[in-house]
Short mmCIF file of C-alpha atoms in Angstrom, two decimals:
data_model
loop_
_atom_site.label_atom_id
_atom_site.label_comp_id
_atom_site.label_asym_id
_atom_site.label_seq_id
_atom_site.Cartn_x
_atom_site.Cartn_y
_atom_site.Cartn_z
CA MET A 18 25.20 -5.95 27.79
CA TYR A 19 22.85 -4.21 25.35
CA LYS A 20 20.16 -2.14 27.08
CA PHE A 21 16.95 -0.91 25.56
CA THR A 22 13.98 0.99 26.86
CA ARG A 23 10.54 -0.50 26.46
CA VAL A 24 8.57 2.36 24.96
CA TYR A 25 6.12 0.78 22.54
CA SER A 26 5.09 -2.23 24.62
CA THR A 27 2.32 -2.68 27.14
CA SER A 28 3.31 -0.88 30.33
CA PRO A 29 3.10 -2.77 33.64
CA GLY A 30 0.40 -0.41 34.88
CA GLY A 31 -1.61 -0.56 31.68
CA ALA A 32 -1.03 3.10 30.84
CA ILE A 33 -1.41 3.97 27.17
CA PRO A 34 1.92 5.14 25.67
CA ALA A 35 1.93 8.86 24.88
CA SER A 36 2.61 8.07 21.21
CA LYS A 37 -0.64 6.06 21.00
CA LEU A 38 -3.04 8.40 22.80
CA LYS A 39 -3.88 10.18 19.54
CA TYR A 40 -5.55 6.98 18.29
CA VAL A 41 -7.94 6.68 21.25
CA PRO A 42 -11.27 8.46 20.63
CA THR A 43 -12.75 10.72 23.30
CA SER A 44 -16.27 10.54 21.83
CA GLY A 45 -18.19 8.64 19.20
CA THR A 46 -21.35 8.25 17.13
CA TYR A 47 -22.75 4.81 17.86
CA PRO A 48 -25.44 2.73 16.12
CA LYS A 49 -28.97 2.70 17.47
CA GLY A 50 -30.24 -0.33 19.33
CA PHE A 51 -26.87 -1.64 20.51
CA SER A 52 -25.67 -1.79 24.11
CA VAL A 53 -22.18 -2.82 25.18
CA ALA A 54 -20.17 -3.50 28.31
CA GLY A 55 -16.74 -4.47 29.53
CA VAL A 56 -16.41 -6.01 33.01
CA TYR A 57 -13.59 -7.45 35.09
CA CYS A 58 -13.54 -11.19 35.74
CA GLY A 59 -9.88 -12.18 36.21
CA VAL A 60 -9.75 -14.85 33.50
CA LYS A 61 -5.95 -14.72 33.44
CA PRO A 62 -4.46 -15.09 36.94
CA GLY A 63 -2.06 -12.17 36.43
CA ASN A 64 -4.90 -9.77 35.60
CA THR A 65 -6.08 -8.02 38.75
CA SER A 66 -8.10 -5.11 37.37
CA LYS A 67 -8.45 -4.91 33.56
CA PRO A 68 -11.90 -5.62 32.08
CA ASP A 69 -11.76 -9.01 30.36
CA ILE A 70 -15.39 -9.89 29.58
CA ALA A 71 -16.94 -7.93 26.70
CA LEU A 72 -20.54 -7.89 25.54
CA VAL A 73 -22.16 -6.35 22.47
CA THR A 74 -25.92 -6.86 22.26
CA SER A 75 -28.81 -5.53 20.20
CA ASP A 76 -32.36 -4.82 21.35
CA ARG A 77 -33.68 -6.50 18.19
CA ASP A 78 -32.66 -9.33 15.84
CA CYS A 79 -29.65 -8.74 13.63
CA SER A 80 -28.36 -10.01 10.35
CA ALA A 81 -24.88 -11.30 11.07
CA ALA A 82 -21.82 -12.74 9.38
CA ALA A 83 -18.29 -13.61 10.39
CA VAL A 84 -14.97 -14.42 8.77
CA PHE A 85 -12.81 -16.88 10.71
CA THR A 86 -9.20 -18.01 10.90
CA LYS A 87 -7.89 -20.53 8.36
CA ASN A 88 -5.65 -22.18 10.95
CA LYS A 89 -6.42 -25.92 11.07
CA PHE A 90 -6.38 -25.85 14.89
CA GLN A 91 -9.47 -23.72 15.27
CA ALA A 92 -10.49 -22.63 18.74
CA ALA A 93 -13.75 -23.80 20.29
CA PRO A 94 -15.45 -20.36 19.95
CA VAL A 95 -14.64 -20.36 16.22
CA THR A 96 -16.20 -23.79 15.72
CA PHE A 97 -19.23 -22.90 17.86
CA SER A 98 -19.87 -19.53 16.17
CA ARG A 99 -19.44 -20.85 12.63
CA LYS A 100 -21.99 -23.62 13.24
CA LEU A 101 -24.40 -21.15 14.85
CA LEU A 102 -24.29 -18.77 11.88
CA GLU A 103 -24.78 -21.64 9.45
CA ALA A 104 -27.74 -22.98 11.42
CA LYS A 105 -29.35 -19.54 11.67
CA GLY A 106 -28.75 -18.58 8.05
CA ASN A 107 -27.08 -15.33 9.21
CA ALA A 108 -30.37 -14.15 10.74
CA GLY A 109 -31.81 -13.76 14.22
CA LEU A 110 -28.55 -13.01 16.06
CA ARG A 111 -28.48 -10.64 19.02
CA SER A 112 -25.14 -10.67 20.86
CA VAL A 113 -21.41 -11.25 20.91
CA ILE A 114 -19.79 -12.39 24.17
CA VAL A 115 -16.00 -12.28 24.47
CA ASN A 116 -13.37 -13.19 27.03
CA SER A 117 -9.71 -12.19 26.89
CA GLY A 118 -6.85 -13.85 28.75
CA ASN A 119 -7.58 -17.39 27.54
CA ALA A 120 -8.08 -18.51 23.93
CA ASN A 121 -10.12 -21.65 24.70
CA ALA A 122 -8.14 -23.24 21.86
CA VAL A 123 -6.98 -26.87 21.63
CA THR A 124 -9.18 -27.66 24.63
CA GLY A 125 -11.14 -30.61 23.22
CA MET A 126 -14.81 -31.28 23.80
CA GLY A 127 -14.65 -29.47 27.13
CA GLY A 128 -13.70 -26.29 25.31
CA LEU A 129 -16.74 -26.58 23.03
CA GLU A 130 -18.93 -27.08 26.08
CA ASP A 131 -17.44 -23.96 27.66
CA ALA A 132 -18.11 -21.89 24.53
CA ALA A 133 -21.69 -23.15 24.49
CA ARG A 134 -22.13 -22.23 28.17
CA MET A 135 -20.96 -18.68 27.49
CA ALA A 136 -23.51 -18.36 24.69
CA GLU A 137 -26.34 -20.02 26.60
CA THR A 138 -25.78 -17.85 29.66
CA THR A 139 -25.86 -14.72 27.50
CA ASP A 140 -28.96 -15.94 25.65
CA SER A 141 -30.79 -16.58 28.92
CA ARG A 142 -30.13 -13.03 30.15
CA ILE A 143 -31.06 -11.48 26.81
CA GLY A 144 -34.13 -13.68 26.49
CA VAL A 145 -33.47 -15.07 23.00
CA GLU A 146 -32.19 -18.59 22.37
CA ASP A 147 -29.37 -19.42 19.95
CA SER A 148 -28.51 -15.78 19.35
CA THR A 149 -24.97 -15.27 20.69
CA ILE A 150 -21.62 -15.44 18.89
CA VAL A 151 -18.68 -16.35 21.13
CA MET A 152 -15.08 -15.13 20.91
CA SER A 153 -12.02 -15.80 23.08
CA THR A 154 -8.41 -14.62 22.95
CA GLY A 155 -5.30 -15.29 24.99
CA VAL A 156 -3.22 -18.30 25.93
CA ILE A 157 -3.71 -21.50 23.90
CA GLY A 158 -4.18 -24.95 25.43
CA GLN A 159 -5.74 -24.08 28.78
CA ARG A 160 -9.35 -24.53 29.84
CA LEU A 161 -11.37 -21.47 30.68
CA PRO A 162 -12.28 -20.69 34.30
CA ILE A 163 -15.78 -21.10 32.96
CA GLN A 164 -17.69 -20.74 36.22
CA LYS A 165 -16.08 -17.36 36.89
CA ILE A 166 -17.03 -16.25 33.39
CA VAL A 167 -20.66 -17.36 33.39
CA ASP A 168 -21.10 -15.87 36.86
CA LEU A 169 -20.00 -12.48 35.46
CA ILE A 170 -22.07 -12.49 32.27
CA PRO A 171 -25.26 -11.34 34.06
CA SER A 172 -23.31 -8.32 35.37
CA ALA A 173 -22.17 -7.52 31.82
CA VAL A 174 -25.77 -7.62 30.59
CA HIS A 175 -26.94 -5.50 33.51
CA GLN A 176 -24.20 -2.88 33.01
CA ALA A 177 -24.51 -2.67 29.21
CA GLY A 178 -25.10 0.84 27.93
CA HIS A 179 -24.83 2.87 24.75
CA GLN A 180 -22.60 5.75 25.88
CA HIS A 181 -19.03 6.30 24.73
CA LYS A 182 -17.68 5.12 28.08
CA ASP A 183 -19.50 1.82 27.63
CA TRP A 184 -18.02 1.28 24.16
CA MET A 185 -14.57 2.17 25.48
CA SER A 186 -14.86 -0.32 28.37
CA CYS A 187 -15.94 -2.98 25.91
CA ALA A 188 -13.01 -2.24 23.59
CA LYS A 189 -10.58 -2.47 26.52
CA ALA A 190 -12.01 -5.80 27.61
CA ILE A 191 -11.02 -7.62 24.41
CA CYS A 192 -7.37 -6.50 24.58
CA THR A 193 -4.40 -8.73 25.46
CA THR A 194 -0.95 -7.32 24.64
CA ASP A 195 -2.53 -4.27 22.97
CA THR A 196 -1.22 -0.96 24.26
CA PHE A 197 -4.40 0.96 23.44
CA PRO A 198 -8.10 0.14 22.88
CA LYS A 199 -8.97 0.21 19.19
CA LEU A 200 -12.41 1.74 18.77
CA MET A 201 -13.94 3.68 15.89
CA SER A 202 -17.35 4.97 14.85
CA LYS A 203 -18.73 7.00 11.96
CA SER A 204 -21.93 8.11 10.27
CA PHE A 205 -22.90 7.44 6.65
CA SER A 206 -25.85 7.43 4.27
CA LEU A 207 -27.15 5.17 1.52
CA PRO A 208 -28.46 6.23 -1.93
CA SER A 209 -32.02 4.90 -1.49
CA SER A 210 -32.51 6.63 1.88
CA PRO A 211 -30.61 9.95 1.68
CA GLY A 212 -32.54 11.39 4.61
CA VAL A 213 -31.61 8.57 6.97
CA GLY A 214 -28.44 8.80 9.00
CA TYR A 215 -26.74 5.46 9.60
CA ARG A 216 -23.95 4.66 11.99
CA ILE A 217 -21.27 2.01 12.21
CA ALA A 218 -19.01 1.26 15.15
CA GLY A 219 -16.23 -1.25 15.53
CA MET A 220 -13.59 -2.46 17.92
CA THR A 221 -10.63 -4.70 17.29
CA LYS A 222 -7.77 -6.24 19.19
CA GLY A 223 -4.47 -7.62 18.06
CA ALA A 224 -0.78 -6.83 18.34
CA GLY A 225 1.01 -10.09 17.58
CA MET A 226 0.47 -13.37 15.70
CA LEU A 227 -0.53 -11.16 12.81
CA ALA A 228 -0.48 -12.37 9.23
CA PRO A 229 -2.85 -12.67 6.26
CA ASN A 230 -5.93 -14.80 6.78
CA MET A 231 -6.22 -12.61 9.81
CA ALA A 232 -4.35 -12.65 13.03
CA THR A 233 -4.58 -13.07 16.79
CA LEU A 234 -7.38 -10.79 15.98
CA LEU A 235 -10.91 -10.23 17.19
CA THR A 236 -13.11 -7.62 15.57
CA ILE A 237 -16.74 -6.72 16.22
CA LEU A 238 -18.52 -4.41 13.77
CA ALA A 239 -22.06 -3.15 14.41
CA THR A 240 -24.33 -1.01 12.28
CA ASP A 241 -27.93 0.17 12.45
CA ALA A 242 -28.29 -0.05 8.67
CA PRO A 243 -30.80 -2.63 7.33
CA ILE A 244 -28.53 -5.20 5.66
CA ALA A 245 -30.23 -8.44 4.59
CA PRO A 246 -28.80 -11.78 5.82
CA ASP A 247 -28.24 -13.04 2.26
CA VAL A 248 -25.66 -10.35 1.43
CA MET A 249 -23.87 -10.14 4.77
CA THR A 250 -21.18 -12.76 4.12
CA ASN A 251 -20.05 -11.39 0.77
CA VAL A 252 -19.95 -7.77 1.87
CA LEU A 253 -17.92 -8.71 4.93
CA ARG A 254 -15.49 -10.94 3.00
CA HIS A 255 -14.84 -8.16 0.50
CA ALA A 256 -14.00 -5.77 3.34
CA VAL A 257 -11.84 -8.26 5.25
CA ASP A 258 -9.78 -9.20 2.18
CA ARG A 259 -8.82 -5.56 1.73
CA SER A 260 -8.26 -4.77 5.39
CA PHE A 261 -7.61 -7.45 8.01
CA ASN A 262 -6.21 -9.82 5.37
CA SER A 263 -3.80 -7.10 4.23
CA ILE A 264 -1.92 -6.57 7.48
CA THR A 265 1.10 -8.33 8.93
CA VAL A 266 3.06 -8.07 12.15
CA ASP A 267 4.97 -11.33 12.43
CA GLY A 268 3.70 -13.93 9.99
CA ASP A 269 1.77 -16.12 12.45
CA THR A 270 -1.91 -16.90 11.92
CA SER A 271 -3.76 -17.57 15.17
CA THR A 272 -6.34 -20.17 16.16
CA ASN A 273 -9.05 -17.70 17.17
CA ASP A 274 -9.25 -15.01 14.50
CA THR A 275 -12.78 -13.74 14.02
CA VAL A 276 -14.28 -10.66 12.39
CA ALA A 277 -18.03 -10.41 12.99
CA LEU A 278 -20.56 -7.96 11.58
CA LEU A 279 -24.01 -7.34 13.07
CA ALA A 280 -26.66 -5.18 11.38
CA ASN A 281 -29.93 -4.54 13.23
CA GLY A 282 -31.68 -2.06 10.89
CA ALA A 283 -32.70 0.13 13.83
CA ALA A 284 -32.20 3.34 11.84
CA GLY A 285 -34.82 2.33 9.28
CA GLY A 286 -34.74 2.91 5.53
CA GLN A 287 -34.81 0.48 2.61
CA PRO A 288 -33.23 -2.95 3.25
CA VAL A 289 -30.02 -3.66 1.37
CA SER A 290 -30.91 -7.02 -0.15
CA SER A 291 -29.28 -7.18 -3.59
CA GLU A 292 -25.59 -7.17 -4.46
CA GLN A 293 -26.47 -5.36 -7.67
CA SER A 294 -28.04 -2.38 -5.89
CA PRO A 295 -26.42 1.05 -5.45
CA ASP A 296 -27.00 0.69 -1.70
CA TYR A 297 -24.92 -2.49 -1.59
CA GLU A 298 -22.06 -0.87 -3.47
CA ALA A 299 -22.19 2.16 -1.17
CA PHE A 300 -22.28 0.08 2.02
CA GLN A 301 -19.49 -2.14 0.73
CA GLY A 302 -17.33 0.95 0.28
CA VAL A 303 -18.18 2.28 3.74
CA LEU A 304 -17.50 -1.06 5.41
CA THR A 305 -14.23 -1.63 3.54
CA ASP A 306 -12.86 1.82 4.35
CA PHE A 307 -13.95 1.49 7.97
CA ALA A 308 -12.39 -1.97 8.35
CA THR A 309 -9.19 -0.74 6.71
CA ASP A 310 -8.84 2.09 9.21
CA LEU A 311 -9.39 -0.34 12.10
CA ALA A 312 -6.88 -2.79 10.65
CA LYS A 313 -4.25 -0.05 10.45
CA TYR A 314 -4.66 0.52 14.19
CA VAL A 315 -3.72 -3.12 14.75
CA VAL A 316 -0.48 -2.69 12.81
CA ARG A 317 0.30 0.55 14.62
CA ASP A 318 0.06 -1.42 17.85
CA GLY A 319 2.23 -4.31 16.65
CA GLU A 320 4.16 -5.84 19.52
CA GLY A 321 7.29 -3.75 20.00
CA ALA A 322 6.66 -1.85 16.76
CA THR A 323 8.19 1.58 16.19
CA LYS A 324 7.14 2.08 12.55
CA PHE A 325 3.98 1.87 10.48
CA VAL A 326 4.92 0.77 6.96
CA THR A 327 2.79 0.77 3.83
CA ILE A 328 3.94 -1.67 1.13
CA ARG A 329 2.50 -0.53 -2.21
CA VAL A 330 3.05 -2.69 -5.29
CA VAL A 331 1.92 -1.20 -8.60
CA ASP A 332 2.17 -1.88 -12.34
CA SER A 333 1.69 -5.60 -11.75
CA ALA A 334 0.46 -8.19 -14.25
CA SER A 335 -2.32 -9.17 -11.82
CA GLU A 336 -3.79 -8.05 -8.51
CA GLU A 337 -2.96 -11.42 -6.95
CA SER A 338 0.69 -11.11 -7.97
CA ALA A 339 0.81 -7.62 -6.47
CA ARG A 340 -0.71 -8.97 -3.25
CA GLN A 341 1.83 -11.79 -3.04
CA VAL A 342 4.78 -9.48 -3.61
CA ALA A 343 3.54 -6.94 -1.06
CA ARG A 344 2.85 -9.73 1.45
CA SER A 345 6.30 -11.25 0.93
CA ILE A 346 8.01 -7.94 1.66
CA ALA A 347 5.80 -7.32 4.69
CA LEU A 348 6.61 -10.75 6.12
CA SER A 349 10.38 -10.62 5.66
CA PRO A 350 12.18 -10.53 9.04
CA LEU A 351 15.24 -9.07 7.31
CA VAL A 352 13.22 -6.20 5.85
CA LYS A 353 11.50 -5.57 9.18
CA THR A 354 14.72 -5.57 11.21
CA ALA A 355 16.39 -3.26 8.70
CA LEU A 356 13.51 -0.83 9.09
CA TYR A 357 13.89 -0.95 12.87
CA GLY A 358 17.62 -0.32 12.49
CA LYS A 359 16.90 2.57 10.08
CA ASP A 360 19.00 0.89 7.43
CA ALA A 361 18.11 1.59 3.77
CA ASN A 362 18.88 -2.02 2.85
CA TRP A 363 16.82 -2.15 -0.33
CA GLY A 364 18.45 -5.43 -1.33
CA ARG A 365 16.33 -7.17 1.29
CA ILE A 366 13.19 -5.65 -0.23
CA LEU A 367 14.20 -6.81 -3.68
CA CYS A 368 15.04 -10.28 -2.41
CA ALA A 369 11.62 -10.66 -0.74
CA ALA A 370 9.89 -9.52 -3.94
CA GLY A 371 11.96 -11.94 -6.00
CA TYR A 372 10.89 -15.09 -4.18
CA ALA A 373 7.25 -14.09 -3.72
CA LEU A 374 5.97 -15.80 -6.85
CA ILE A 375 8.02 -18.99 -6.85
CA SER A 376 5.68 -21.90 -7.58
CA LYS A 377 5.20 -24.36 -4.76
CA PRO A 378 5.27 -28.14 -5.37
CA GLY A 379 2.06 -29.23 -7.02
CA GLN A 380 1.16 -25.74 -8.24
CA PRO A 381 1.16 -24.94 -11.97
CA VAL A 382 4.05 -22.84 -13.23
CA ASN A 383 2.92 -19.43 -14.44
CA ASP A 384 4.61 -18.62 -17.74
CA VAL A 385 3.55 -14.95 -17.60
CA PRO A 386 6.60 -12.81 -16.69
CA GLU A 387 5.14 -11.16 -13.60
CA ILE A 388 8.52 -10.01 -12.29
CA VAL A 389 11.15 -8.76 -14.72
CA PRO A 390 14.29 -7.48 -12.98
CA GLU A 391 15.01 -4.96 -15.75
CA LYS A 392 11.57 -3.36 -15.26
CA THR A 393 11.52 -3.28 -11.46
CA ASN A 394 11.69 -0.04 -9.45
CA VAL A 395 11.92 0.42 -5.67
CA SER A 396 11.57 3.65 -3.68
CA PHE A 397 11.06 4.91 -0.14
CA VAL A 398 8.15 7.36 -0.09
CA PRO A 399 7.80 9.59 2.99
CA THR A 400 4.25 10.27 4.17
CA ASP A 401 4.91 13.96 4.86
CA GLY A 402 4.73 14.84 1.17
CA SER A 403 8.45 15.38 0.72
CA ARG A 404 10.35 13.83 -2.19
CA GLU A 405 10.70 10.09 -2.53
CA LEU A 406 14.05 8.34 -2.42
CA LYS A 407 14.64 6.12 -5.45
CA LEU A 408 16.64 3.01 -4.64
CA LEU A 409 16.32 0.95 -7.83
CA VAL A 410 15.32 2.24 -11.27
CA ASN A 411 14.56 -0.28 -14.02
CA GLY A 412 16.78 -2.85 -12.36
CA GLU A 413 19.70 -0.47 -11.95
CA PRO A 414 20.77 0.55 -8.42
CA GLU A 415 20.77 4.25 -7.60
CA GLN A 416 23.48 5.98 -5.64
CA VAL A 417 21.62 6.12 -2.33
CA ASP A 418 21.60 9.44 -0.53
CA GLU A 419 22.22 8.04 2.95
CA THR A 420 21.38 11.35 4.62
CA ARG A 421 18.01 11.42 2.89
CA ALA A 422 17.46 7.74 3.71
CA SER A 423 18.11 8.43 7.38
CA GLU A 424 15.60 11.30 7.34
CA ILE A 425 12.87 9.06 5.93
CA LEU A 426 13.66 6.11 8.19
CA GLU A 427 13.51 8.32 11.26
CA MET A 428 9.80 8.88 10.52
CA GLU A 429 7.15 6.80 12.26
CA ASP A 430 5.23 6.35 8.98
CA LEU A 431 6.76 5.51 5.61
CA GLU A 432 5.91 3.75 2.36
CA ILE A 433 7.86 1.23 0.31
CA LEU A 434 6.83 1.59 -3.34
CA VAL A 435 7.57 -1.25 -5.77
CA LYS A 436 6.82 -0.82 -9.46
CA LEU A 437 6.93 -4.14 -11.31
CA GLY A 438 6.45 -2.72 -14.79
CA THR A 439 4.54 -5.76 -16.07
CA GLY A 440 0.93 -4.56 -16.03
CA THR A 441 -1.63 -2.18 -14.53
CA GLN A 442 -2.78 -3.91 -11.33
CA SER A 443 -1.85 -2.99 -7.76
CA ALA A 444 -2.16 -3.98 -4.10
CA VAL A 445 -1.41 -2.52 -0.69
CA HIS A 446 -0.24 -4.24 2.49
CA TRP A 447 0.45 -2.73 5.90
CA THR A 448 3.14 -3.91 8.29
CA CYS A 449 5.52 -2.75 11.01
CA ASP A 450 9.14 -3.27 12.01
CA PHE A 451 10.66 -5.90 14.33
CA SER A 452 12.29 -4.58 17.49
CA HIS A 453 13.96 -6.08 20.56
CA ASP A 454 10.66 -5.61 22.38
CA TYR A 455 8.88 -8.14 20.16
CA VAL A 456 11.10 -10.91 21.52
CA THR A 457 10.70 -9.66 25.10
CA ILE A 458 6.89 -9.55 24.91
CA ASN A 459 6.55 -12.99 23.38
CA GLY A 460 9.23 -14.54 25.56
CA ASP A 461 7.03 -14.15 28.63
CA TYR A 462 3.54 -14.06 27.07
CA ARG A 463 2.05 -16.81 29.28
CA THR A 464 3.05 -14.97 32.47
#
């Protein structure tokens, strides 16, 4: 019988694997006016100690926006939070309340009532009505132990603080099969207020059911910059498209995916109210880079993953074509298993690129030659700065240096570079490999 050692998966005791400790911050710079908490409730029966109720709350009204899953079976918290943001016009929000261990998805009208109770209980403790976004993550198709949750929400509000330990507890509370809490913070400035220091902090969770249009993914972003409600949705969508919509673990899109952004303006300065302003462009860049770094943490923690892989497609006829090719390669189980097996099987990469742009029934056929075999190049690019390994040059296979291939594939990080030779556009996608552990984790997920 084949034996393997579970190294990259969640340990029974919840210890963070040594290989992941470097991604866990020991301090942070957090936005003014926000308090957070993570408390233990025991939402999932098997959880006996891990925090599983998370709260992020502001001491003043926030502009807010969220991007949600495109799965047709949308969880109750998604439906509730979308309607709330629409009703409030992205203004006057205060809090995000989250439970892990149960997705509150496909739970009917009772599930919607449970989501509303979570929000209402939080609102009552904060003292502001209709001001709380709700998120849930975990097992699908089971009702929440709602009384346990609402009984614990007052404790979360009472314990909320603004220290690093509070942010870390909150980040841990949203995790499910994650092996480490994913928390980041940074400072930045805006052109109109160079003397004002702004801060942004964010936490995310996700390790499986990861594909474009987000994942089994929850993300909360908070900033003390003054961002107007009218521009929140577009600035967030731009960031999500280039970060959380550019990662893949296994090709599944969950029912609960939510990325939310809250901006309370507590640091002062000129409000960012126009998409044509230098401040908007600057904040868009900050948010996109920040979200991208968080999204990469999710891929690094892919269930059973041993490699972090960048798929870079360049010289494409269009950005959308480059995205589709990169996504196709990232989703291919044959590519991902070859990477796990450290096999330089570039034919699988080429195959995934070749079917990426096939028109689906009902879609118009694109007559532009976006993939031309005789112009296509494929290489492995190591991230340590050493020389790349060319696998295909202008449609002609190279004599692969297997020793060099083994050296690159032994690395935790690597890049697959595809040059299409049909234009000037490009796209990047991040993915991981498939290991035996992925099957093990998902074979007993409910228990």
